[in-house]
Amino acid sequence: LIDEDSEKARSAIVVLSDILRSPITNNLQDKISIAEEILLVRNYISLSKIQFEDRLIYTEDIDEHAKTALIPSMMLQILVENAIKHGISQLPDGGALSLHIHKREQQLVCNIINHGHLRLNSETSGFGVGIKVINDRLRLLYNDNASFSLHEINNTVVAELILPFEN
């Protein structure tokens, strides 16, 4: 990128430095607020948009009441990264990614929705290591009180994370 477009390279370095300076990456807490996690996701999206340009369309719908809720740190960022890496980057024209977070009774519901297809990993007999780590982490932090699902509907992949609402 430095040889091709120095201005884009400069922008990428600024965003990357913001990510590396993030309190989340420096203070690996078990749980952080949705508001803090969203800052990391937005920085990651900014970095990805430099690479994908208009091939990546990002939208978010975050309930104001959910912004103070706690979530395992880096969990949304990993899901967004997977959506881009395994979904949008595989499509010649790119696609859209949307993040929806809301409170439902005493639960926090997070949906990451992207254009693409589910691809099973032949080496792990299913999904990749990242999905296994998410499930293991949820079990460790919440026992059976949280869930994660991944499914495809009409060329769209939906990752749904349901956690107890804590703040």
CSV table of C-alpha atoms in Angstrom, one decimal, residues 8-114:
chain,number,residue,atom,x,y,z
A,8,LYS,CA,-4.2,5.4,2.2
A,9,ALA,CA,-1.1,3.9,3.8
A,10,ARG,CA,-0.9,6.9,6.1
A,11,SER,CA,-4.6,6.5,7.0
A,12,ALA,CA,-4.1,2.8,7.7
A,13,ILE,CA,-1.2,3.5,10.0
A,14,VAL,CA,-3.2,6.0,12.0
A,15,VAL,CA,-6.1,3.6,12.4
A,16,LEU,CA,-3.8,0.7,13.3
A,17,SER,CA,-2.1,2.8,15.9
A,18,ASP,CA,-5.5,3.7,17.4
A,19,ILE,CA,-6.3,0.0,17.6
A,20,LEU,CA,-3.0,-0.8,19.3
A,21,ARG,CA,-3.4,2.1,21.8
A,22,SER,CA,-6.9,0.9,22.7
A,23,PRO,CA,-7.5,0.2,26.3
A,24,ILE,CA,-9.0,-3.1,25.3
A,25,THR,CA,-5.8,-4.4,23.6
A,26,ASN,CA,-3.6,-3.1,26.5
A,27,ASN,CA,-5.8,-4.2,29.4
A,28,LEU,CA,-7.2,-7.5,28.5
A,29,GLN,CA,-10.2,-7.5,30.8
A,30,ASP,CA,-12.6,-10.4,30.7
A,31,LYS,CA,-15.6,-8.0,30.1
A,32,ILE,CA,-15.9,-4.5,28.8
A,33,SER,CA,-18.9,-2.2,27.9
A,34,ILE,CA,-20.5,-2.5,24.5
A,35,ALA,CA,-19.5,1.2,24.0
A,36,GLU,CA,-15.8,0.3,24.4
A,37,GLU,CA,-16.1,-2.8,22.2
A,38,ILE,CA,-17.9,-0.7,19.4
A,39,LEU,CA,-14.9,1.7,19.3
A,40,LEU,CA,-12.6,-1.2,18.5
A,41,VAL,CA,-15.0,-2.6,15.9
A,42,ARG,CA,-15.3,0.8,14.2
A,43,ASN,CA,-11.5,1.2,14.1
A,44,TYR,CA,-11.3,-2.3,12.5
A,45,ILE,CA,-14.0,-1.4,10.0
A,46,SER,CA,-12.1,1.8,9.1
A,47,LEU,CA,-9.0,-0.3,8.5
A,48,SER,CA,-10.9,-2.8,6.4
A,49,LYS,CA,-12.5,0.0,4.3
A,50,ILE,CA,-9.1,1.1,3.3
A,51,GLN,CA,-8.5,-2.3,1.8
A,52,PHE,CA,-12.0,-3.0,0.4
A,53,GLU,CA,-13.0,0.5,-0.4
A,54,ASP,CA,-16.6,0.6,-1.7
A,55,ARG,CA,-16.8,-3.2,-1.6
A,56,LEU,CA,-17.5,-3.1,2.1
A,57,ILE,CA,-20.7,-1.4,3.4
A,58,TYR,CA,-21.1,-1.2,7.1
A,59,THR,CA,-24.1,-0.3,9.2
A,60,GLU,CA,-24.9,-0.6,12.8
A,61,ASP,CA,-28.1,-0.4,15.0
A,62,ILE,CA,-27.2,-0.3,18.7
A,63,ASP,CA,-29.9,0.2,21.3
A,64,GLU,CA,-28.9,3.1,23.7
A,65,HIS,CA,-29.9,0.9,26.7
A,66,ALA,CA,-27.4,-1.8,25.5
A,67,LYS,CA,-24.3,0.5,25.4
A,68,THR,CA,-23.5,0.1,29.0
A,69,ALA,CA,-23.9,-3.7,29.0
A,70,LEU,CA,-20.8,-5.9,29.5
A,71,ILE,CA,-19.5,-8.2,26.8
A,72,PRO,CA,-16.4,-10.4,26.7
A,73,SER,CA,-13.6,-8.2,25.3
A,74,MET,CA,-12.8,-8.5,21.6
A,75,MET,CA,-15.7,-10.8,21.0
A,76,LEU,CA,-17.6,-8.6,18.5
A,77,GLN,CA,-14.3,-7.6,16.9
A,78,ILE,CA,-13.5,-11.2,16.2
A,79,LEU,CA,-17.0,-11.9,14.8
A,80,VAL,CA,-16.7,-8.8,12.5
A,81,GLU,CA,-13.3,-9.9,11.4
A,82,ASN,CA,-14.6,-13.3,10.6
A,83,ALA,CA,-17.5,-11.9,8.6
A,84,ILE,CA,-15.2,-9.8,6.5
A,85,LYS,CA,-12.5,-12.5,6.1
A,86,HIS,CA,-14.8,-15.5,5.4
A,87,GLY,CA,-17.7,-13.6,3.9
A,88,ILE,CA,-17.3,-10.3,2.2
A,89,SER,CA,-13.7,-10.8,1.0
A,90,GLN,CA,-14.8,-13.9,-0.8
A,91,LEU,CA,-17.3,-12.0,-3.0
A,92,PRO,CA,-16.0,-10.3,-6.1
A,93,ASP,CA,-18.3,-7.3,-5.5
A,94,GLY,CA,-17.9,-7.4,-1.8
A,95,GLY,CA,-21.0,-6.9,0.3
A,96,ALA,CA,-22.6,-5.5,3.4
A,97,LEU,CA,-22.0,-6.1,7.0
A,98,SER,CA,-24.4,-5.0,9.8
A,99,LEU,CA,-24.2,-5.1,13.5
A,100,HIS,CA,-27.4,-5.1,15.6
A,101,ILE,CA,-27.3,-5.0,19.4
A,102,HIS,CA,-30.3,-4.7,21.7
A,103,LYS,CA,-31.6,-5.6,25.1
A,104,ARG,CA,-34.3,-8.2,25.2
A,105,GLU,CA,-35.7,-8.7,28.7
A,106,GLN,CA,-32.6,-9.6,30.7
A,107,GLN,CA,-30.5,-10.6,27.7
A,108,LEU,CA,-28.1,-8.8,25.5
A,109,VAL,CA,-28.6,-9.9,21.8
A,110,CYS,CA,-25.9,-9.2,19.3
A,111,ASN,CA,-26.3,-10.1,15.6
A,112,ILE,CA,-23.5,-9.7,13.0
A,113,ILE,CA,-25.0,-10.2,9.6
A,114,ASN,CA,-23.0,-10.3,6.3
